[in-house]
JSON list of C-alpha atoms in Angstrom, two decimals:
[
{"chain": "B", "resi": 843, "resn": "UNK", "atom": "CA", "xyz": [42.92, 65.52, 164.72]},
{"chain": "B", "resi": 844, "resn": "UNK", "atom": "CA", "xyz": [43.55, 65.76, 160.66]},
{"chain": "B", "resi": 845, "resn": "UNK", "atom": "CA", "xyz": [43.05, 62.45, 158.46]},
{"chain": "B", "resi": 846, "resn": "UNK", "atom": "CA", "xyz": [43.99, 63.00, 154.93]},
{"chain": "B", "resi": 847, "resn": "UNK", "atom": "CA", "xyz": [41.93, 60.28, 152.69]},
{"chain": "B", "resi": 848, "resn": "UNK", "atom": "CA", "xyz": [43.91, 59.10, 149.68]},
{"chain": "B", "resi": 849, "resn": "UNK", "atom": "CA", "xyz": [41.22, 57.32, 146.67]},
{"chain": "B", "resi": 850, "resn": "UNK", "atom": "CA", "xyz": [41.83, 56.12, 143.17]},
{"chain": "B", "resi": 851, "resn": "UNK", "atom": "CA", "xyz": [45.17, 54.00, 142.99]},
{"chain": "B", "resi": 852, "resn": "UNK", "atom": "CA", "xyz": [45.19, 50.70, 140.65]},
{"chain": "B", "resi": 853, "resn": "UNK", "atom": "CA", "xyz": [47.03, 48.22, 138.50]},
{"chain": "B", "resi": 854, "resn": "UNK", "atom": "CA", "xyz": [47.37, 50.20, 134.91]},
{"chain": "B", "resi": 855, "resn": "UNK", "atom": "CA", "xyz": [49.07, 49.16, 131.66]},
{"chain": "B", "resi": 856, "resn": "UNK", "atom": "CA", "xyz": [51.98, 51.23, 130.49]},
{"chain": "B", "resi": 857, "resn": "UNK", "atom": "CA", "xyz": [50.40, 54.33, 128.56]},
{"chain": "B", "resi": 858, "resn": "UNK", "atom": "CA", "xyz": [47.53, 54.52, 130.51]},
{"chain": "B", "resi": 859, "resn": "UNK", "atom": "CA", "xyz": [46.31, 56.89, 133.27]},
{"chain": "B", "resi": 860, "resn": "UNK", "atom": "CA", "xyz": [44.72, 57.31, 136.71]},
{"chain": "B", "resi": 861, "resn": "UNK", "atom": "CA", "xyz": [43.48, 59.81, 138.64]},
{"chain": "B", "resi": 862, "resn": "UNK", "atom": "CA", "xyz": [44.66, 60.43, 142.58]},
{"chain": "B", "resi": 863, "resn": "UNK", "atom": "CA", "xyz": [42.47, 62.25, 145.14]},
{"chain": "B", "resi": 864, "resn": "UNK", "atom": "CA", "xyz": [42.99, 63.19, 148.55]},
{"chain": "B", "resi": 865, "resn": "UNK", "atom": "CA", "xyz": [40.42, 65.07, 151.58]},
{"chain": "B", "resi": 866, "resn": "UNK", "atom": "CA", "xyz": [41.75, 66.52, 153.86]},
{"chain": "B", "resi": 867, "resn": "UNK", "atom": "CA", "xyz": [39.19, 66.69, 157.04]},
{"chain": "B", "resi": 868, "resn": "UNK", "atom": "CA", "xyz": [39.10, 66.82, 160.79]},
{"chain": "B", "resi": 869, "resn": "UNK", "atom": "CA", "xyz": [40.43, 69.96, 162.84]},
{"chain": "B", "resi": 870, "resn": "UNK", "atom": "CA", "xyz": [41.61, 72.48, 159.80]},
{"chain": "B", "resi": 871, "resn": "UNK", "atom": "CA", "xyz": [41.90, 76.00, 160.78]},
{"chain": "B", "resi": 872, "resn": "UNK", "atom": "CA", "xyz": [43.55, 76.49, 156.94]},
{"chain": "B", "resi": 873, "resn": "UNK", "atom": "CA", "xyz": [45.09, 74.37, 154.31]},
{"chain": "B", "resi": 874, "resn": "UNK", "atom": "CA", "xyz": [48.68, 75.70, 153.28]},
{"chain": "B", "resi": 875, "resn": "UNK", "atom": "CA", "xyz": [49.54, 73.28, 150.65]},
{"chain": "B", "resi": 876, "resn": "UNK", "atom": "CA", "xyz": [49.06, 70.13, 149.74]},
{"chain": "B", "resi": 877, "resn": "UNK", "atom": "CA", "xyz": [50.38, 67.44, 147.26]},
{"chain": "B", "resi": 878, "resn": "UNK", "atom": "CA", "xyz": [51.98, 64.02, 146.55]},
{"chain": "B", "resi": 879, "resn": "UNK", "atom": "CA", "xyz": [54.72, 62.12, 147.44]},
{"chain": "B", "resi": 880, "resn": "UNK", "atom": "CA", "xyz": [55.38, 58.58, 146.17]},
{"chain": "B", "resi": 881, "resn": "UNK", "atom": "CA", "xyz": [57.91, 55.75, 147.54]},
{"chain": "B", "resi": 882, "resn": "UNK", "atom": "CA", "xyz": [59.21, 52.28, 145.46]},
{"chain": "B", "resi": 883, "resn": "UNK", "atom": "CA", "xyz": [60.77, 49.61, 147.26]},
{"chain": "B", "resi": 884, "resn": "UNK", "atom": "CA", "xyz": [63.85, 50.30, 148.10]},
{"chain": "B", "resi": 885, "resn": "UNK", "atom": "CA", "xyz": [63.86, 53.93, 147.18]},
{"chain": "B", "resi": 886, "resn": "UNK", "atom": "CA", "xyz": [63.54, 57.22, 149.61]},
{"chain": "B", "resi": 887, "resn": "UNK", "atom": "CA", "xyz": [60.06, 58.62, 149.44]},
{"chain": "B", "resi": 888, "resn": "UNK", "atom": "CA", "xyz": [60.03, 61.18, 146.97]},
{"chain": "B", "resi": 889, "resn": "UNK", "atom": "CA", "xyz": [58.45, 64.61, 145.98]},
{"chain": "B", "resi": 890, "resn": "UNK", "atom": "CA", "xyz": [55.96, 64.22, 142.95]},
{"chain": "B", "resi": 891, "resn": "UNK", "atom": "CA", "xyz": [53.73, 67.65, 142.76]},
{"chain": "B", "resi": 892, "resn": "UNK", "atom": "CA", "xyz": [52.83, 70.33, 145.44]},
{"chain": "B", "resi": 893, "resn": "UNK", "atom": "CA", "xyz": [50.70, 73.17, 145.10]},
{"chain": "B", "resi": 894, "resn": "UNK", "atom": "CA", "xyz": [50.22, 75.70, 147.78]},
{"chain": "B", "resi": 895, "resn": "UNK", "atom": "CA", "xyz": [47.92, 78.64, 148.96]},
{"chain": "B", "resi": 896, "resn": "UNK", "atom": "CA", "xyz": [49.20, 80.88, 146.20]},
{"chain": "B", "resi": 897, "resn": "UNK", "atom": "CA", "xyz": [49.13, 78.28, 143.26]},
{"chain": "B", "resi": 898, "resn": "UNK", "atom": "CA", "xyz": [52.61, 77.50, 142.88]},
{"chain": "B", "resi": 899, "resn": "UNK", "atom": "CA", "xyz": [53.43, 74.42, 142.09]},
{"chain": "B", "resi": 900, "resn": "UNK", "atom": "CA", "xyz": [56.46, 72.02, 142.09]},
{"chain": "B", "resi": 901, "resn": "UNK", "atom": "CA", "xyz": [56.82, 68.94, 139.91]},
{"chain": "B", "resi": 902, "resn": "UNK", "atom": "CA", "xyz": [59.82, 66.40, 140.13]},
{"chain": "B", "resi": 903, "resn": "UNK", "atom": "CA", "xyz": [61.43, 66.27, 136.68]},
{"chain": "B", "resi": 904, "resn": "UNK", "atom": "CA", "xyz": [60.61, 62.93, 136.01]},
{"chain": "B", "resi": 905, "resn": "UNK", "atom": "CA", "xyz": [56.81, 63.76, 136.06]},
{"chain": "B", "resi": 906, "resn": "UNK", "atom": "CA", "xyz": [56.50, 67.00, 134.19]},
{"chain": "B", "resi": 907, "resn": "UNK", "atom": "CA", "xyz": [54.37, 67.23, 131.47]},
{"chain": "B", "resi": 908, "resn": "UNK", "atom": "CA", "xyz": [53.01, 63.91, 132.02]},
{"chain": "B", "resi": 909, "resn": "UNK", "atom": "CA", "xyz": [51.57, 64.49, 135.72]},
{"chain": "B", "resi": 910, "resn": "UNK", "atom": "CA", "xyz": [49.07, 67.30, 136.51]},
{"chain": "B", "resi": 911, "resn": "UNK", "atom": "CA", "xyz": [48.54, 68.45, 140.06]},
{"chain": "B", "resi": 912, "resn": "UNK", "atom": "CA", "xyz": [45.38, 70.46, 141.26]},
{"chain": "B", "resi": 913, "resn": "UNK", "atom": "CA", "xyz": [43.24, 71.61, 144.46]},
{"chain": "B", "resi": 914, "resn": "UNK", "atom": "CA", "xyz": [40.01, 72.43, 145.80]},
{"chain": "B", "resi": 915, "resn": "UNK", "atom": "CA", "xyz": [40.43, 74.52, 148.63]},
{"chain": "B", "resi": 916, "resn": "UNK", "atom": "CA", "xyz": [36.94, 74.46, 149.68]},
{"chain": "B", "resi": 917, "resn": "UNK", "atom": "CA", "xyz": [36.60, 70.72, 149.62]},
{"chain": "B", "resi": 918, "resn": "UNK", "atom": "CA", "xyz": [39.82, 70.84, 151.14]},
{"chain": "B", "resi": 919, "resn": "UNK", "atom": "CA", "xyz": [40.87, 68.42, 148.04]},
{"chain": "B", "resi": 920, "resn": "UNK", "atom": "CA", "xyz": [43.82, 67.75, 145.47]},
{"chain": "B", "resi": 921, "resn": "UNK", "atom": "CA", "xyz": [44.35, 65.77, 142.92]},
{"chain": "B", "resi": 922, "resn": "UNK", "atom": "CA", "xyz": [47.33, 63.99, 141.03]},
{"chain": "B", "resi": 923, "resn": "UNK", "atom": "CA", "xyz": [46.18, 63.68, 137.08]},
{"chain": "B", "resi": 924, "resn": "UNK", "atom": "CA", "xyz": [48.71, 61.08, 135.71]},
{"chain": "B", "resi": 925, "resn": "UNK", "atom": "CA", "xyz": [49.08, 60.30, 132.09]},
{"chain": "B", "resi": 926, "resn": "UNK", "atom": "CA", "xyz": [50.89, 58.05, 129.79]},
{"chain": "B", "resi": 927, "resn": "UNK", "atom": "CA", "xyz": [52.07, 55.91, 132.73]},
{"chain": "B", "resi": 928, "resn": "UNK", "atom": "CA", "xyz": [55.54, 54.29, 133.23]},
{"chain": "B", "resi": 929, "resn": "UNK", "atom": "CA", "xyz": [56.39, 51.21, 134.92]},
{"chain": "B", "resi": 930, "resn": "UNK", "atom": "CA", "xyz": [58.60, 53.38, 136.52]},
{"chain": "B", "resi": 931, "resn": "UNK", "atom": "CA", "xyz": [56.01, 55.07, 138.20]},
{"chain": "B", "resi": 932, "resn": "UNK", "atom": "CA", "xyz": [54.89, 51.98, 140.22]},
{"chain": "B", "resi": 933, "resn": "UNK", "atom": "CA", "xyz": [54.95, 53.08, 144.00]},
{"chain": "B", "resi": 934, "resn": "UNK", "atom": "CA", "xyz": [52.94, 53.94, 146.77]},
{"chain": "B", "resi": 935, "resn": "UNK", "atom": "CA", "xyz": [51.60, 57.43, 146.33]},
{"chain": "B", "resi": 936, "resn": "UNK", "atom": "CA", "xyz": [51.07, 59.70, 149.81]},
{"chain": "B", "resi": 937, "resn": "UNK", "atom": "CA", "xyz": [48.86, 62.54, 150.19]},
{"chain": "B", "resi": 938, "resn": "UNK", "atom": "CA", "xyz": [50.82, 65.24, 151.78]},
{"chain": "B", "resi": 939, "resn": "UNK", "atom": "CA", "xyz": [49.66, 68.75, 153.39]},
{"chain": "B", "resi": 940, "resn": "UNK", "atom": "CA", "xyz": [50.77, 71.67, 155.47]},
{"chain": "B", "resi": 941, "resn": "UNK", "atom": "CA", "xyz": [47.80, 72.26, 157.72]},
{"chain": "B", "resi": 942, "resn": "UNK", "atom": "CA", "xyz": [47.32, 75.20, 160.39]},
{"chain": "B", "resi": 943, "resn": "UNK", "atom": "CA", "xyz": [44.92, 73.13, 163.51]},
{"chain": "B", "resi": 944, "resn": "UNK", "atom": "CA", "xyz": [44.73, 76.90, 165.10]},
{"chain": "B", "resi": 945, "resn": "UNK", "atom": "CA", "xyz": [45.44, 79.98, 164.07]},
{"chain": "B", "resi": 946, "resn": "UNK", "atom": "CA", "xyz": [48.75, 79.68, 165.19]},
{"chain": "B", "resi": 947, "resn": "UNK", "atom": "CA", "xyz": [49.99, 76.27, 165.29]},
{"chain": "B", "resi": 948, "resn": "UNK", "atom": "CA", "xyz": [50.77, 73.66, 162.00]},
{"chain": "B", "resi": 949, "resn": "UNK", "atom": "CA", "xyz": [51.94, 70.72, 161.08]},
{"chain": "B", "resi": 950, "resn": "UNK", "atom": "CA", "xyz": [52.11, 68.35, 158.23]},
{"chain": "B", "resi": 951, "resn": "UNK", "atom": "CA", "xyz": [49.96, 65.41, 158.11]},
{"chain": "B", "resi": 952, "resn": "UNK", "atom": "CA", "xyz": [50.45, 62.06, 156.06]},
{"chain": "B", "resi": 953, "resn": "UNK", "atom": "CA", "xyz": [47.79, 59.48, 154.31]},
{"chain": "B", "resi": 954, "resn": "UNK", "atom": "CA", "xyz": [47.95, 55.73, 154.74]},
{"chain": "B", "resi": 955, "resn": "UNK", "atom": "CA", "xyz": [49.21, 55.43, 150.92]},
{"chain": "B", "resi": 956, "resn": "UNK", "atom": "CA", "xyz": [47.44, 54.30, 147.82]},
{"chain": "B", "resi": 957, "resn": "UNK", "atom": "CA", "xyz": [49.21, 52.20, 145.53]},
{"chain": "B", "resi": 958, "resn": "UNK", "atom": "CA", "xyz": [49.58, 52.49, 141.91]},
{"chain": "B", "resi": 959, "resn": "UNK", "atom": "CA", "xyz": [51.18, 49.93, 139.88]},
{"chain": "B", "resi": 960, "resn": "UNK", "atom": "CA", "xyz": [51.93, 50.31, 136.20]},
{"chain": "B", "resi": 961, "resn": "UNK", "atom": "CA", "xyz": [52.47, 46.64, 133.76]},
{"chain": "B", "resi": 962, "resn": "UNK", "atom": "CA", "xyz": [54.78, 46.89, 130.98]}
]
């Protein structure tokens, strides 16, 4: 069993940032990647960062520059830095990794969500 544990969402003025964590924990042979996905009303869930193993990351467009991603692979942790906050940016925001349970067998595993709402 794998929980990911999603901390730090809010209510934030426009400009302003927060700071997203998520631990991964439970029965982790390895930690492939792991990231952030967000989801408005009425909108798909989206992509926001990823970072694997190797350090690459992916941002969506509409993030870059203002949204820094990083991990700690021994804590089994990553982060979502966001700055100067939109209102557009008001979703829930979901942990995301790609976990190997055994050596041979992975999955990916969801959090519950943390929301983060941003006032114009």
């Amino acid at each position: 069993q794998v929980q990911l544990d999603e901390s730090g969402g809010g209510l934030v003025q426009a400009g302003g940032s927060l700071t997203l964590s998520c631990v991964a924990s439970g029965s982790i042979f390895s930690v492939i990647a792991m990231g952030w996905f967000r989801q408005a009303p009425g909108n798909q869930r989206e992509l926001v960062a990823h970072i694997n193993n190797g350090g690459a990351i992916d941002y969506a467009d509409s993030v870059k520059g203002r949204f820094t991603i990083s991990r700690d692979r021994v804590q089994n942790t990553v982060y979502l830095q966001m700055n100067s906050l939109k209102p557009e940016d008001t979703a829930v925001y979901y942990c995301h990794a790609y976990i190997y349970t055994t050596r041979v067998s992975w999955s990916d595993y969801w959090g519950q969500g943390t929301q983060v709402t941003v006032s114009s």
